[in-house]
Amino acid sequence: MFQKKKFVAAKKVTAPTLAPTATKQEEGEGEGSPSKYPELLRGFRDILSDEQGRWNLVRDTVRKFAEAYSFDRVELPILERADLFLRTLGKGTDVVEKEMYIFTDPSNRSVALRPEATASAARAYINHGMLDRPQPVKMWYMGPMFRHDRPQAGRYRQFNQVGFESFGVDEAIVDAQLIVIGVQMFREMGLDVKVEINSIGTSECRTAYLAELVSYFRAHRAKLSEDDKRRLQKNPLRILDSKEEATRELLKEAPQMLNWLDEKSKEHFMKVLEFLEEMEIPYVLNPYLVRGLDYYTHTVFEFVLAEDQGELSQSALGGGGRYDGLVELLGGRPTPACGFAIGIERIVKALEVKGINPPERPAPKVFFAQLGDASRRVGLKLFEEFRKAGVPIAEAFGKNSLKSQLENANKLGVELTLILGQKEVLDGTIIIRDMESGGQEIVDVKKVVALVLRKLAREEEPVIPSGSAVASS
Ligand code: AMP
């Protein structure tokens, strides 16, 4: 016999080999207290149906743009060899230092939940010999990414990105077209964005610039926080996006990357800006924009909400740039490339704040009310017929009384309710009830789908006021 076991709270399990610098407290936050019910991990969330309308808007818009601009869909794995990210994203980046979900798999291999997908796209480009296809090779993807960051508004540990990547062409128009695609996608969804843009040149001109930047900050070392001192030593470019007040003050007088660009990099950047102007894409030069990852070269950009949406306005909806060295870094032939990724959760939030909330699915216009198993059986078949006719239909199979089923139908706001009692089953008929007027008619059950379709079509016809020009012509 089933015996009720006493519930024993599971012992706190230590997190998998997480980022080396993640503190115990962060790992356990919100997850340590035993609860009667299973709980979500911190920074993870369920996306329920009330958000699905907005999610669909993002998914559908992205798909339309990808098709229009001839990008091919790729599905990339969520789990990769950890090395893929450790090699490409860069030492001293937050993602590698603190945020990677790294663990050892049962084959004793070090693996990681992907924190982003550009490195995977470049790996796929090499693995599948795409270097030998006509260039550019254009891919897009959509799916979850994982970063063990401190959760806060708009920042989760599992979040979803859509990415567009173009491999094989170094022309400035590629960068510009990707930016145009991003901006137009946001506009199509109802969001106005501006582009923040910068160039970080080639690795050669960056080296010269970094030497200058480091010597500038060394002279002001005393004013830097411990974090920024560490950045200065490990990855000085990252000091440009420091949030520390004192550092931001110092940055005003700091050397700027744009002045260190070589002629070719400067020319490339100017061309990108000209193309954007041609397309009337609003952009702002942001000399401090470097993006978090090491593989970027030349153009880097972010999409930021143009309208003030409070906290949301401070974080980018997406970003990207050129990464000409990435394929080579992974062992492929030198291949120029450029791409961007946008975060679905942040877009969905911005849509919510703007009050954009398309319905998740068409609301049912018809309700099926049954009285007993014989009518439930007919109901099963009717549901299939209505599905084939494209008419969404609702039910309450668990209820037996007509009254409470009609209450359900009322709450759902359907236009018609089909009532099937025992008598109707025997007669081969069914009742159609107009929920607004309360009028009912008995019809042949075989004809009910066609009749419902006709009635619904009539409801949708525009009402033309008598005496109007159209009516009298
Ligand atoms: P990144 O790869 O960091 O440039 O991120 C590109 C976009 O992904 C950002 O602009 C955000 O919209 C989104 N994103 C990045 N990290 C997170 C996160 N932790 N939670 C939610 N969205 C994120």
XYZ file of C-alpha atoms and ligand atoms in Angstrom:
496
model
C 0.000 0.000 0.000
C 1.135 3.512 -0.693
C 2.632 4.965 2.418
C 2.875 8.629 2.971
C 6.522 9.443 3.508
C 7.553 12.212 5.793
C 8.916 15.020 3.675
C 12.592 15.536 4.263
C 14.055 18.721 2.901
C 16.831 17.915 0.468
C 20.288 18.779 1.672
C 21.694 21.854 0.045
C 23.673 20.690 -2.945
C 26.800 22.576 -3.806
C 26.569 24.222 -7.204
C 28.496 22.580 -10.052
C 32.019 23.868 -10.591
C 30.844 27.364 -11.134
C 32.824 30.389 -11.947
C 35.908 30.496 -9.782
C 35.092 33.869 -8.257
C 31.358 33.304 -7.597
C 30.879 33.551 -3.872
C 29.122 30.905 -1.772
C 26.536 33.464 -0.800
C 25.610 34.238 -4.384
C 25.300 30.569 -5.221
C 22.997 29.884 -2.327
C 20.945 33.071 -2.383
C 17.269 32.293 -2.383
C 17.963 28.604 -2.903
C 19.032 27.571 0.540
C 15.773 27.667 2.491
C 13.979 24.337 2.350
C 10.518 24.575 0.909
C 7.606 22.193 0.742
C 7.437 22.600 -3.020
C 10.053 22.382 -5.738
C 11.359 25.857 -6.449
C 12.842 27.542 -9.458
C 16.566 28.177 -9.396
C 17.363 31.806 -8.834
C 17.642 33.728 -12.102
C 15.564 31.136 -13.971
C 11.920 31.626 -14.884
C 8.846 30.066 -16.393
C 7.382 31.925 -19.310
C 3.642 31.543 -19.042
C 0.882 32.168 -21.541
C 0.287 35.800 -20.513
C 3.679 36.647 -22.049
C 3.397 34.388 -25.084
C 1.696 36.980 -27.288
C 4.724 39.248 -26.968
C 7.121 36.329 -27.390
C 5.311 35.344 -30.587
C 5.569 38.906 -31.862
C 9.359 38.779 -31.374
C 9.702 35.267 -32.846
C 7.494 36.012 -35.869
C 9.137 39.355 -36.624
C 12.623 37.888 -36.415
C 11.705 34.983 -38.683
C 10.203 37.365 -41.275
C 13.361 39.492 -41.302
C 15.662 36.470 -41.481
C 13.769 35.180 -44.502
C 13.622 38.572 -46.196
C 17.379 39.083 -45.801
C 18.267 35.450 -46.721
C 19.670 34.258 -43.395
C 19.590 30.475 -42.832
C 18.248 29.097 -39.552
C 20.704 27.026 -37.503
C 20.070 25.094 -34.300
C 23.223 25.053 -32.209
C 23.722 22.890 -29.110
C 23.240 24.368 -25.683
C 26.172 22.407 -24.254
C 29.636 22.803 -25.786
C 33.194 21.983 -24.793
C 34.106 24.657 -22.255
C 37.265 25.348 -24.208
C 35.248 26.864 -27.085
C 34.249 29.771 -24.867
C 37.409 29.971 -22.761
C 39.512 30.381 -25.916
C 37.341 32.914 -27.661
C 35.591 35.168 -25.168
C 38.794 36.319 -23.505
C 40.523 36.209 -20.157
C 39.429 38.905 -17.786
C 35.934 39.131 -19.276
C 33.063 38.864 -16.817
C 31.518 36.002 -18.743
C 34.632 33.819 -18.494
C 35.704 34.924 -15.023
C 32.454 34.779 -13.158
C 29.477 33.741 -15.194
C 30.087 30.444 -16.961
C 28.198 27.314 -15.996
C 31.134 24.935 -16.333
C 31.078 21.359 -15.149
C 32.624 18.003 -15.845
C 30.388 15.619 -17.776
C 30.235 11.848 -17.159
C 33.016 11.343 -19.756
C 35.230 13.560 -17.644
C 35.172 16.346 -20.206
C 34.958 19.983 -19.219
C 31.749 21.328 -20.733
C 29.807 24.573 -20.497
C 26.262 25.740 -20.965
C 26.658 28.293 -23.718
C 26.827 31.884 -22.439
C 26.388 33.162 -26.028
C 26.239 31.594 -29.480
C 28.612 33.495 -31.779
C 31.501 31.180 -30.874
C 29.248 28.179 -31.599
C 28.224 29.688 -34.938
C 31.905 30.138 -35.870
C 32.629 26.559 -34.762
C 29.738 25.305 -36.939
C 31.044 27.392 -39.866
C 34.394 25.600 -39.599
C 33.044 22.108 -38.778
C 30.709 22.048 -41.776
C 33.206 23.398 -44.290
C 31.163 26.550 -44.870
C 34.392 28.322 -45.837
C 34.056 26.624 -49.207
C 30.513 27.804 -49.857
C 29.811 31.046 -51.706
C 30.329 33.850 -49.207
C 28.745 35.432 -47.272
C 27.343 32.571 -45.235
C 24.479 34.069 -43.254
C 22.995 32.269 -40.253
C 20.460 33.086 -37.593
C 19.574 31.279 -34.378
C 17.249 31.612 -31.430
C 17.516 29.922 -28.059
C 18.560 29.976 -24.421
C 21.915 31.196 -23.094
C 23.243 30.793 -19.549
C 25.246 33.202 -17.430
C 25.681 32.887 -13.685
C 25.399 36.616 -13.211
C 23.756 38.358 -10.263
C 20.039 38.295 -11.133
C 18.273 41.675 -11.300
C 15.638 43.422 -13.399
C 16.167 42.323 -17.010
C 19.084 40.061 -16.098
C 18.548 36.341 -15.738
C 20.768 33.295 -15.520
C 18.883 31.655 -18.358
C 17.770 34.075 -21.038
C 17.009 33.837 -24.738
C 18.805 35.445 -27.601
C 18.188 35.789 -31.304
C 21.378 36.188 -33.298
C 22.238 37.087 -36.873
C 25.761 36.257 -38.073
C 27.333 36.933 -41.470
C 30.626 35.208 -42.350
C 33.082 35.779 -45.167
C 32.814 39.435 -46.215
C 34.810 42.328 -44.752
C 32.909 45.173 -46.462
C 31.490 47.918 -44.239
C 28.082 47.444 -45.822
C 27.752 44.112 -43.985
C 28.091 45.860 -40.602
C 25.655 48.574 -41.700
C 23.092 46.137 -43.075
C 23.106 44.115 -39.855
C 22.454 47.315 -37.915
C 19.641 48.253 -40.326
C 18.078 44.799 -39.833
C 18.229 45.178 -36.049
C 16.730 48.667 -36.002
C 13.969 47.792 -38.474
C 13.093 44.651 -36.527
C 12.618 46.702 -33.380
C 10.530 49.264 -35.295
C 8.359 46.521 -36.755
C 7.661 45.319 -33.207
C 6.696 48.842 -32.130
C 9.930 49.817 -30.348
C 11.988 52.834 -31.264
C 15.712 52.273 -30.727
C 18.895 54.197 -31.296
C 22.253 52.709 -32.111
C 25.313 53.349 -29.985
C 28.388 52.703 -32.039
C 32.176 52.688 -31.805
C 35.173 51.185 -33.539
C 37.846 49.278 -31.668
C 39.952 48.808 -34.810
C 42.323 45.931 -35.439
C 44.219 44.160 -32.686
C 47.391 46.036 -33.775
C 45.978 49.515 -33.353
C 44.258 48.398 -30.184
C 47.579 47.313 -28.682
C 49.041 50.779 -29.248
C 45.913 52.393 -27.804
C 45.890 50.127 -24.760
C 49.472 51.032 -23.902
C 48.413 54.672 -23.851
C 45.243 53.936 -21.877
C 47.109 51.901 -19.259
C 49.735 54.584 -18.757
C 46.982 57.218 -18.385
C 45.167 55.194 -15.710
C 48.398 54.173 -13.949
C 48.980 57.833 -13.276
C 45.561 57.900 -11.535
C 45.748 54.459 -9.916
C 45.013 55.776 -6.455
C 41.520 56.825 -7.549
C 40.590 53.420 -8.972
C 38.496 50.790 -7.218
C 39.977 47.332 -6.627
C 37.822 45.982 -9.452
C 39.083 48.577 -11.896
C 42.695 48.038 -10.830
C 42.199 44.376 -11.631
C 40.672 45.245 -14.999
C 43.569 47.546 -15.764
C 45.927 44.676 -15.222
C 43.964 41.857 -16.840
C 41.887 43.441 -19.577
C 42.375 47.227 -19.679
C 39.799 47.805 -22.422
C 37.097 46.803 -19.947
C 37.872 49.860 -17.852
C 35.979 51.852 -20.485
C 32.669 50.359 -19.393
C 33.366 50.686 -15.679
C 30.360 51.888 -13.692
C 32.520 53.500 -10.956
C 31.888 57.219 -10.568
C 35.594 58.117 -10.149
C 36.599 56.072 -13.175
C 33.863 57.611 -15.304
C 35.172 61.038 -14.324
C 38.730 60.042 -15.315
C 37.460 58.626 -18.612
C 36.437 62.106 -19.749
C 40.106 63.018 -20.177
C 41.305 59.537 -21.164
C 42.702 58.785 -24.628
C 40.005 57.652 -27.071
C 40.232 54.617 -29.321
C 39.008 56.516 -32.377
C 42.218 58.579 -32.362
C 44.300 55.403 -32.519
C 42.573 53.808 -35.492
C 44.807 53.117 -38.494
C 43.742 54.489 -41.892
C 41.974 51.299 -42.991
C 40.023 50.947 -39.768
C 39.058 54.610 -39.906
C 37.893 54.254 -43.500
C 35.877 51.136 -42.643
C 34.176 52.902 -39.747
C 33.408 56.044 -41.767
C 31.790 53.911 -44.448
C 29.588 52.137 -41.885
C 28.418 55.520 -40.581
C 27.759 56.798 -44.109
C 25.617 53.771 -44.912
C 23.656 54.315 -41.702
C 23.099 57.956 -42.604
C 21.961 56.884 -46.066
C 19.336 54.683 -44.376
C 18.479 57.420 -41.837
C 19.357 55.168 -38.910
C 19.885 57.286 -35.773
C 23.232 56.555 -34.142
C 25.308 57.989 -31.328
C 29.100 57.674 -31.231
C 30.002 56.132 -27.901
C 33.781 56.128 -27.393
C 33.425 53.964 -24.288
C 31.565 51.138 -25.988
C 33.844 48.100 -26.164
C 31.369 45.231 -25.582
C 32.144 42.520 -23.102
C 33.927 39.966 -25.252
C 37.434 39.819 -26.646
C 36.770 38.626 -30.154
C 35.422 41.929 -31.469
C 37.308 44.027 -34.047
C 36.373 47.257 -35.822
C 32.684 48.116 -35.489
C 30.922 47.465 -32.187
C 27.356 48.575 -31.555
C 24.396 48.287 -29.216
C 20.667 48.815 -29.647
C 19.254 51.005 -26.893
C 15.644 52.129 -26.379
C 15.158 55.634 -27.770
C 12.301 56.419 -25.380
C 12.815 56.655 -21.661
C 11.575 53.455 -20.033
C 13.226 53.930 -16.641
C 15.505 51.094 -15.615
C 15.081 49.355 -18.949
C 16.575 52.275 -20.854
C 19.888 51.746 -19.112
C 20.432 48.295 -20.498
C 20.858 47.419 -24.139
C 18.253 45.357 -25.954
C 20.992 43.853 -28.070
C 24.419 44.361 -29.472
C 27.068 43.055 -31.760
C 29.968 43.898 -33.967
C 32.641 42.655 -36.302
C 34.781 39.703 -35.257
C 37.285 39.212 -38.052
C 39.667 37.101 -35.968
C 37.277 34.580 -34.436
C 37.231 31.865 -37.121
C 41.036 31.916 -37.311
C 41.281 31.803 -33.528
C 39.311 28.559 -33.661
C 41.697 27.083 -36.236
C 39.839 28.028 -39.444
C 41.083 30.094 -42.385
C 41.135 33.836 -41.663
C 37.497 34.841 -42.237
C 35.955 38.238 -41.690
C 32.576 38.160 -39.949
C 30.023 40.391 -38.295
C 26.856 39.786 -36.277
C 24.568 40.795 -33.455
C 22.389 39.239 -30.783
C 19.252 40.616 -29.146
C 17.759 39.538 -25.835
C 14.163 38.362 -26.049
C 13.319 38.870 -22.341
C 14.375 42.526 -22.469
C 12.406 43.126 -25.664
C 9.327 41.442 -24.195
C 9.623 43.659 -21.116
C 9.942 46.806 -23.254
C 6.844 45.743 -25.209
C 4.973 45.243 -21.933
C 5.958 48.676 -20.639
C 4.689 50.161 -23.919
C 1.404 48.286 -23.522
C 1.973 46.173 -26.619
C 0.283 42.870 -25.895
C -0.943 40.879 -28.861
C -3.128 37.884 -27.921
C -1.264 34.629 -27.540
C -3.742 32.770 -29.733
C -7.143 33.494 -31.252
C -9.811 33.386 -28.532
C -12.383 30.604 -29.052
C -15.632 31.836 -30.552
C -17.503 28.591 -30.019
C -18.168 26.520 -26.878
C -19.268 22.897 -26.865
C -21.642 21.957 -24.012
C -22.371 18.262 -23.500
C -24.743 16.251 -21.372
C -23.350 12.782 -20.747
C -20.956 10.328 -22.326
C -22.937 9.754 -25.536
C -22.678 13.461 -26.356
C -19.032 13.599 -25.230
C -18.349 10.917 -27.867
C -19.941 13.026 -30.609
C -18.044 15.997 -29.180
C -14.688 14.290 -29.741
C -15.455 14.004 -33.455
C -16.829 17.547 -33.676
C -13.643 19.000 -32.198
C -11.642 17.383 -35.006
C -14.042 18.762 -37.626
C -13.829 22.282 -36.188
C -10.025 22.005 -36.016
C -9.900 21.127 -39.718
C -12.200 24.085 -40.449
C -9.841 26.366 -38.473
C -12.375 27.297 -35.763
C -10.970 27.284 -32.196
C -13.499 25.736 -29.821
C -13.657 25.443 -26.017
C -15.274 22.956 -23.623
C -15.696 21.930 -19.991
C -15.800 18.136 -20.274
C -15.509 17.821 -16.504
C -18.880 19.490 -15.911
C -22.258 17.818 -16.075
C -24.808 20.601 -15.657
C -25.734 22.760 -18.604
C -26.017 25.837 -16.391
C -22.433 25.735 -15.219
C -21.181 24.983 -18.739
C -23.037 28.048 -20.022
C -21.390 30.068 -17.264
C -17.996 28.929 -18.582
C -19.028 29.863 -22.105
C -20.093 33.319 -20.897
C -16.812 33.888 -19.091
C -14.893 32.965 -22.220
C -16.960 35.469 -24.214
C -17.735 33.046 -27.049
C -20.288 33.985 -29.688
C -21.937 30.606 -30.057
C -22.490 27.606 -27.795
C -23.291 24.195 -29.231
C -25.516 22.167 -26.899
C -25.732 18.431 -27.304
C -28.131 16.569 -24.966
C -29.188 12.930 -25.067
C -32.248 13.728 -27.211
C -30.132 15.530 -29.810
C -27.668 12.618 -29.924
C -30.562 10.255 -30.725
C -32.028 12.664 -33.314
C -28.678 13.424 -34.973
C -29.155 17.126 -34.197
C -27.432 19.825 -32.127
C -28.541 23.172 -30.694
C -26.742 26.372 -31.684
C -27.193 29.074 -29.066
C -26.373 32.692 -29.887
C -24.802 33.929 -26.671
C -25.655 37.559 -27.230
C -29.354 37.236 -28.084
C -29.977 33.950 -26.237
C -31.750 32.671 -29.371
C -31.421 28.959 -30.105
C -31.934 26.795 -33.190
C -31.814 23.051 -33.679
C -29.777 21.944 -36.678
C -28.549 18.755 -38.318
C -25.308 17.781 -36.538
C -23.720 16.960 -39.917
C -24.213 20.539 -41.046
C -23.158 22.269 -37.836
C -19.592 23.130 -38.894
C -20.748 24.783 -42.122
C -23.537 26.641 -40.298
C -21.189 27.881 -37.564
C -18.703 29.051 -40.181
C -21.473 30.997 -41.915
C -22.700 32.559 -38.663
C -19.208 33.594 -37.577
C -18.490 35.101 -41.001
C -21.694 37.124 -40.718
C -20.613 38.435 -37.306
C -17.374 39.667 -38.823
C -19.003 41.527 -41.707
C -18.640 45.281 -41.258
C -21.887 46.961 -40.272
C -22.680 49.572 -42.883
C -24.901 52.307 -41.520
C -28.013 52.762 -43.670
C -27.910 55.923 -45.717
C -24.110 55.860 -46.040
C -22.606 56.382 -49.471
C -21.683 52.707 -49.775
C -25.074 51.464 -48.670
C -27.029 53.690 -51.026
C -24.832 53.213 -54.070
P 25.599 40.297 -24.993
O 25.873 38.962 -25.608
O 26.034 40.388 -23.560
O 25.995 41.442 -25.807
O 24.017 40.375 -24.899
C 23.191 40.684 -25.993
C 21.811 40.915 -25.461
O 21.346 39.754 -24.773
C 21.729 42.012 -24.404
O 21.625 43.253 -25.009
C 20.482 41.622 -23.652
O 19.322 42.014 -24.350
C 20.555 40.132 -23.655
N 21.167 39.648 -22.424
C 22.483 39.490 -22.122
N 22.648 39.011 -20.884
C 21.413 38.862 -20.366
C 20.912 38.390 -19.113
N 21.722 37.960 -18.159
N 19.568 38.371 -18.940
C 18.726 38.795 -19.906
N 19.146 39.226 -21.103
C 20.466 39.270 -21.333
